Coordinates of N, CA, C and O in Angstrom, one line a residue:
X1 N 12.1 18.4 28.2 CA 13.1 18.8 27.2 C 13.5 20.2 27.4 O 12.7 21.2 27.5
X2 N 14.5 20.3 27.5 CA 14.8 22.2 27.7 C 14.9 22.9 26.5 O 14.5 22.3 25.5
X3 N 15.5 24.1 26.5 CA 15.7 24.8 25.0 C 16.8 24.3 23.9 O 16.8 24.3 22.7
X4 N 17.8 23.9 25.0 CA 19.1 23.7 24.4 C 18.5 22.2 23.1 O 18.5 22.2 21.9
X5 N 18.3 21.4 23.7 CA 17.8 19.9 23.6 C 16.8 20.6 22.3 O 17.1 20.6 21.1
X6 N 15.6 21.1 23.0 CA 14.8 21.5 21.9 C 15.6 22.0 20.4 O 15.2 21.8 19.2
X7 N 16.3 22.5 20.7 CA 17.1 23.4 19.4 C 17.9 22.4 18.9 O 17.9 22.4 17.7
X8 N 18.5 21.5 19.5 CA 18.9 20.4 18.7 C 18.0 19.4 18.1 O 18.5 18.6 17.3
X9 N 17.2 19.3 18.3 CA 16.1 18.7 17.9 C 16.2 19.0 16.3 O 16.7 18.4 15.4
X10 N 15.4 20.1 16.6 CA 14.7 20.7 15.7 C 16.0 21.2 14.3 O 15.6 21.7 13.2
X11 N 17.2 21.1 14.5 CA 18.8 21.6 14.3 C 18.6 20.0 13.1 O 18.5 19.9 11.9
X12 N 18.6 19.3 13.9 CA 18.1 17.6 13.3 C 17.6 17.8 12.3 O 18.1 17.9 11.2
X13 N 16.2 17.9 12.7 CA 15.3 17.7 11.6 C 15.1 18.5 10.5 O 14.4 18.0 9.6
X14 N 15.8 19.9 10.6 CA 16.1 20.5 9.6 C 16.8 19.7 8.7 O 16.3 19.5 7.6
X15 N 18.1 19.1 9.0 CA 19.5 18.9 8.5 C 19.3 17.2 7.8 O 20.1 16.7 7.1
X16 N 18.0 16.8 8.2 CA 17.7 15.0 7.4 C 17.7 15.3 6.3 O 17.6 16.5 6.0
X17 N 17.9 14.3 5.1 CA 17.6 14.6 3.8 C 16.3 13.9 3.6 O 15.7 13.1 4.3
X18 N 16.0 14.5 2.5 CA 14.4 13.9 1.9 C 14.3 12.7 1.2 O 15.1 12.5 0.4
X19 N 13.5 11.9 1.4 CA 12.9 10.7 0.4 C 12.1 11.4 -0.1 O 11.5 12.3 0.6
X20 N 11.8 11.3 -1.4 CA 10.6 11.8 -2.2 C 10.7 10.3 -3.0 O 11.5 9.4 -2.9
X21 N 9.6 10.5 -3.9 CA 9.7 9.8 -5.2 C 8.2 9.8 -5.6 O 7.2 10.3 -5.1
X22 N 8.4 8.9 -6.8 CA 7.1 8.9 -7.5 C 6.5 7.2 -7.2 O 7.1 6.2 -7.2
X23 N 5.0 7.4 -7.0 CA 3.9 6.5 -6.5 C 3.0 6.4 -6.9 O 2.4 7.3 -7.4
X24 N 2.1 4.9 -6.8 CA 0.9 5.1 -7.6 C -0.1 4.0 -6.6 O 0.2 2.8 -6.3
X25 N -1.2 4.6 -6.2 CA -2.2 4.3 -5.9 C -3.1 2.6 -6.4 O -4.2 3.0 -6.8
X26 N -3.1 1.7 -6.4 CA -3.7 1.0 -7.8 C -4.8 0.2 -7.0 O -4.6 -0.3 -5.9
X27 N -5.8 0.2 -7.6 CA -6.5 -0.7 -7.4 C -6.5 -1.9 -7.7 O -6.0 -2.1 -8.9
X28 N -6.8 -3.1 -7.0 CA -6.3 -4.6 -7.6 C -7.2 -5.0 -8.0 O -6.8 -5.9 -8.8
X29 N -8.8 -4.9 -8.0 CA -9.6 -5.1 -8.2 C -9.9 -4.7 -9.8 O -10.3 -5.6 -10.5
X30 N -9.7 -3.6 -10.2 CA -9.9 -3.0 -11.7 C -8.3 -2.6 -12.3 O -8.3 -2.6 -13.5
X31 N -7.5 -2.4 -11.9 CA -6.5 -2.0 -12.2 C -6.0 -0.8 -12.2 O -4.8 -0.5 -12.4
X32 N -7.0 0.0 -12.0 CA -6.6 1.6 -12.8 C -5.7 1.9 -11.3 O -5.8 1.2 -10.3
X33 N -4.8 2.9 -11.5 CA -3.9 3.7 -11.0 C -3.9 4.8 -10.6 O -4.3 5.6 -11.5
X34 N -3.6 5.6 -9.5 CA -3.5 6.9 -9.4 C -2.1 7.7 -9.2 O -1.6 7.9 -8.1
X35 N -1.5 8.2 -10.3 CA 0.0 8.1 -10.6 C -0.2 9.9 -9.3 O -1.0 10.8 -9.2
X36 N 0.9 9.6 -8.6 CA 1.1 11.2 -7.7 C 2.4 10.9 -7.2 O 2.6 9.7 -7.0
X37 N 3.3 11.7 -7.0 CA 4.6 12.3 -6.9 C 4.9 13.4 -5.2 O 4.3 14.4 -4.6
X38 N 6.0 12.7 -5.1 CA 6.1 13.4 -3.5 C 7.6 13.6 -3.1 O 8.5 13.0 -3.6
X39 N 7.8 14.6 -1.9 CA 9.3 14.7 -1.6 C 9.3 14.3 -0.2 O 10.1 14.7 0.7
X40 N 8.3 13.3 0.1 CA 8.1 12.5 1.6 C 7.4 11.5 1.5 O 6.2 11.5 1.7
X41 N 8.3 10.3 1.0 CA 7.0 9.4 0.9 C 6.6 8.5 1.9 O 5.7 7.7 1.9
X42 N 7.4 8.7 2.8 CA 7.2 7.8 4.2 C 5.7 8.6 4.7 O 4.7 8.0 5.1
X43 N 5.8 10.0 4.7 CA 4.4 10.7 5.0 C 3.4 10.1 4.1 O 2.2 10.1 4.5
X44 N 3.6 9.7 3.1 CA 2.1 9.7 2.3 C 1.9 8.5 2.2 O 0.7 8.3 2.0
X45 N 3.0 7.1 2.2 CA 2.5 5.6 3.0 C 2.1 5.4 4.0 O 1.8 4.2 4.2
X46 N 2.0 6.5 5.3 CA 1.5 7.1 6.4 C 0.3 7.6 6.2 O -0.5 7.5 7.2
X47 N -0.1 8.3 5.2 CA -1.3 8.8 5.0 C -2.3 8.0 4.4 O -3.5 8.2 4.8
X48 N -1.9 7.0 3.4 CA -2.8 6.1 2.9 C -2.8 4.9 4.1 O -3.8 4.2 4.0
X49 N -1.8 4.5 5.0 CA -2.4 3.4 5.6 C -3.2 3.8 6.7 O -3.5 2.8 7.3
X50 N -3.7 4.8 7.2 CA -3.9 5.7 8.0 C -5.6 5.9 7.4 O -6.7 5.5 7.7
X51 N -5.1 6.6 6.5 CA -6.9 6.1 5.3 C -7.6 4.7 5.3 O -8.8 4.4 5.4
X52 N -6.4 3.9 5.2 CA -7.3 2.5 4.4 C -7.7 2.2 6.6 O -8.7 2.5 7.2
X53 N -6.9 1.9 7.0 CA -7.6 1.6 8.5 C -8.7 2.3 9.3 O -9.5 1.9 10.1
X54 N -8.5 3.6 8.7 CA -10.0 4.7 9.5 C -11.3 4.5 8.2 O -12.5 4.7 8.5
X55 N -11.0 4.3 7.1 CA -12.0 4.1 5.8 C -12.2 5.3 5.4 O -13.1 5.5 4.5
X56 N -11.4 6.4 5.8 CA -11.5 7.5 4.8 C -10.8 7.6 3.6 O -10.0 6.7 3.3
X57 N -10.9 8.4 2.9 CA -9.9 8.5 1.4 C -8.7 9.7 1.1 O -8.5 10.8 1.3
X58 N -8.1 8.7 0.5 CA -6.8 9.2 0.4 C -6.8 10.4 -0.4 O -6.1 11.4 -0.2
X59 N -7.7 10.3 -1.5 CA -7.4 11.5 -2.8 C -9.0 11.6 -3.1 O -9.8 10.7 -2.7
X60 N -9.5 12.7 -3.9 CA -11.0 12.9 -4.2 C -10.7 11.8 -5.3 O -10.9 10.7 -4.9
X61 N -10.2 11.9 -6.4 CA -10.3 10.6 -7.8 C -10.8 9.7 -6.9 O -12.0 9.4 -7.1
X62 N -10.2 9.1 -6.0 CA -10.6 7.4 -5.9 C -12.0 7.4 -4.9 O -12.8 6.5 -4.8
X63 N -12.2 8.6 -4.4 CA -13.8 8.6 -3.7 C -14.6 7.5 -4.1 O -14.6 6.4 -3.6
X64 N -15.3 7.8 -5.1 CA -16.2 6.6 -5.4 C -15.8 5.4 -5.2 O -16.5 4.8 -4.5
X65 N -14.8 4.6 -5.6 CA -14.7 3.5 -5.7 C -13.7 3.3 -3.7 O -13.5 2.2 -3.2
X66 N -13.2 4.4 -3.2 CA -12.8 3.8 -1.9 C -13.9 3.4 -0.9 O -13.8 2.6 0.0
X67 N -15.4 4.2 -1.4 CA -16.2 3.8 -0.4 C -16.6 2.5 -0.8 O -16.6 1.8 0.2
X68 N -16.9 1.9 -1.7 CA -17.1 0.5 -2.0 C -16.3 -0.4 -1.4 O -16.6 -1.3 -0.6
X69 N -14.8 0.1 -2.0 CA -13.8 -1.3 -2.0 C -12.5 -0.8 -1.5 O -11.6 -1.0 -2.3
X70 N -12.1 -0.2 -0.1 CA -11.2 0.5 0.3 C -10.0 0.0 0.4 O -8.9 0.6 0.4
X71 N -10.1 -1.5 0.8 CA -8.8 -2.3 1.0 C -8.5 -2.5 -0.4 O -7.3 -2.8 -0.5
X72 N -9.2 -2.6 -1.5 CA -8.5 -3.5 -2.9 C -7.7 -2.3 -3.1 O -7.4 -2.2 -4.3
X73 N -7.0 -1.2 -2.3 CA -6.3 -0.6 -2.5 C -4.7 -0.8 -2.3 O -4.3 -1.0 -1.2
X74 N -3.8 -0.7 -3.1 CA -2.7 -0.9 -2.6 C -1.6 0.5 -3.1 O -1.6 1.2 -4.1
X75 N -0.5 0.5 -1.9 CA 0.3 1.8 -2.4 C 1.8 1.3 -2.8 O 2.5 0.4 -2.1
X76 N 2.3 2.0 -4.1 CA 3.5 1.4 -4.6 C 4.1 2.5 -5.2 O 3.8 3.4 -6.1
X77 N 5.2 2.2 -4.3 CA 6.7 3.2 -4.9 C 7.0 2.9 -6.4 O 7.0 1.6 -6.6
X78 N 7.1 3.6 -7.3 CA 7.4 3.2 -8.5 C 9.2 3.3 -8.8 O 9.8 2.6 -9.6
X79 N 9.6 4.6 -7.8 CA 10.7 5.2 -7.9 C 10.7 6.2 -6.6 O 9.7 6.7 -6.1
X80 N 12.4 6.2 -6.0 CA 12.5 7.3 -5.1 C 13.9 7.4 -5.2 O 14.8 6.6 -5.5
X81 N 13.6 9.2 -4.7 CA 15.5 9.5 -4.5 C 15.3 10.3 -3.4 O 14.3 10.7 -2.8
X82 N 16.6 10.5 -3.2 CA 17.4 11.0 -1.6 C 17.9 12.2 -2.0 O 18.8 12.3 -2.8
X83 N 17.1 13.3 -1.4 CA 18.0 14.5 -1.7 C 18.9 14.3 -0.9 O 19.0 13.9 0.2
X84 N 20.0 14.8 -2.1 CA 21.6 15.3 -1.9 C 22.0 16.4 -1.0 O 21.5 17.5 -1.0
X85 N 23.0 16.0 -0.3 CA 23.2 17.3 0.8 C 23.5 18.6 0.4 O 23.6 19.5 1.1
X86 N 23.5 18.5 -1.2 CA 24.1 20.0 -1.5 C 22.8 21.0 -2.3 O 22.9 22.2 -2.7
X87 N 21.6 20.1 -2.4 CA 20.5 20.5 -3.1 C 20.0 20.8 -1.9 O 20.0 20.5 -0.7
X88 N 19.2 22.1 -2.9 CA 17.9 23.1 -1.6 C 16.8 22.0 -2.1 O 16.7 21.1 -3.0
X89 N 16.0 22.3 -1.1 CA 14.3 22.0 -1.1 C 13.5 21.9 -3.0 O 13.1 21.0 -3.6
X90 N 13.5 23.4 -3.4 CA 13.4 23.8 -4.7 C 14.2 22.7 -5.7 O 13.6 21.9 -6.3
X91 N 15.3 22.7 -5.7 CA 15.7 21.4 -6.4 C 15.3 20.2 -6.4 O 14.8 19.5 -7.2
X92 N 15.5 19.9 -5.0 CA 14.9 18.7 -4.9 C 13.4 18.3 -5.6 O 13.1 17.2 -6.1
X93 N 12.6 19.5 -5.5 CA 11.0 19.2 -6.0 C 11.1 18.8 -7.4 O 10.5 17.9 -7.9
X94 N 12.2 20.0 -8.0 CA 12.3 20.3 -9.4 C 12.6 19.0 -10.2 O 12.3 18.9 -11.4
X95 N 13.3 17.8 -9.5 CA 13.5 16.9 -9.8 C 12.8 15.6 -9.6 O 13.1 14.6 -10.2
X96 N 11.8 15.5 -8.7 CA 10.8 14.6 -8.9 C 9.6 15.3 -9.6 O 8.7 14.5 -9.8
X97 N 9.5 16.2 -10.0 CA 8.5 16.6 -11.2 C 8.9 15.9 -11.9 O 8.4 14.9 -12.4
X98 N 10.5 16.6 -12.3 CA 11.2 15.8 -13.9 C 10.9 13.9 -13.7 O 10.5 13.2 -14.6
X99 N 11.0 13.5 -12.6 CA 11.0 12.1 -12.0 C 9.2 11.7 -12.7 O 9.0 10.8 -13.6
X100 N 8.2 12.7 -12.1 CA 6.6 12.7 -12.2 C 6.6 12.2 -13.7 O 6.3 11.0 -14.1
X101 N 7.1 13.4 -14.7 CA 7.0 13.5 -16.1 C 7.1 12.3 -16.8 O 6.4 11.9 -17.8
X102 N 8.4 11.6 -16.2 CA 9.0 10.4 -17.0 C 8.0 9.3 -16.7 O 7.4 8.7 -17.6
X103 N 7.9 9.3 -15.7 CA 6.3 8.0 -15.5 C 5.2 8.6 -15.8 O 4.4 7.8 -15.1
X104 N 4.7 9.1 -16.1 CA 2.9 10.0 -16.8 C 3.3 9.5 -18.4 O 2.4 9.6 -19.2
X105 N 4.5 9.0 -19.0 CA 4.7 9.3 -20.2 C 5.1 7.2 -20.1 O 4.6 6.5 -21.0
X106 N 5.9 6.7 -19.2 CA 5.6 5.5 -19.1 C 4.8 5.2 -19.4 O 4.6 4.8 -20.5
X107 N 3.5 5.2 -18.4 CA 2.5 4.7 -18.0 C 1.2 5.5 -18.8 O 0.1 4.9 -18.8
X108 N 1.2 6.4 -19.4 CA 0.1 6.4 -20.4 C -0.8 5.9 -20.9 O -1.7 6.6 -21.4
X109 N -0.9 4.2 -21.1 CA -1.6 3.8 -21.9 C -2.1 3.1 -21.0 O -3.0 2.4 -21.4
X110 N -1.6 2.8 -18.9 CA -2.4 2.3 -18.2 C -4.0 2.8 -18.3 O -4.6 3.5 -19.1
X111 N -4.6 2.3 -17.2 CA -6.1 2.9 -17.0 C -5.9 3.5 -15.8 O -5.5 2.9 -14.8
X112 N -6.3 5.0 -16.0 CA -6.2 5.6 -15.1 C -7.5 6.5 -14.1 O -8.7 6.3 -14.3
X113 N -7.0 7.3 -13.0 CA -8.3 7.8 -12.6 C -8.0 8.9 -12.9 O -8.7 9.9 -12.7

């Protein structure tokens, strides 16, 4: 790959927009949940399947119970959005927090870690 190529590249991957959204961890086994919020969620369905195949853990909360029972794990989008071409990085986060908030206030009365 030369410079030119390289610079387009990278010109690219600047210029993609983001998937974020909000996710939750759950165990199927007991139920409880681990509610967490992101502005890449293809990275972090990447990171947990990546966990559950090598048997490491995804988050300190679920430690205890991943070394027992690591597959009764499952990962689920609750919600996602696409940053907008005209929103910075900063916005974009500022809005899956607001995104975070609305489900922590949902989900409340689940069982959580």
């Amino acid at each position: 790959m030369d410079k030119q190529q390289r610079r387009e590249a990278a010109a690219a991957y600047k210029a993609r927009r983001m998937q974020g959204g909000v996710f939750q961890i759950r165990n199927t086994g007991t139920g409880r949940i681990l509610l967490r919020c992101t502005t890449d969620l293809r990275g972090s369905q990447n990171r947990f399947q990546f966990a559950q195949m090598t048997g490491s853990c995804t988050d300190y909360a679920l430690q205890a119970e991943w070394g027992r029972d690591g597959k009764a794990f499952v990962f689920e989008v609750l919600e996602d959005l696409t940053q907008k071409e005209t929103q910075t990085e900063a916005e974009f986060k500022a809005d899956i927090d607001a995104l975070f908030e609305l489900w922590q206030e949902k989900l409340a009365d689940a069982p959580q870690y």
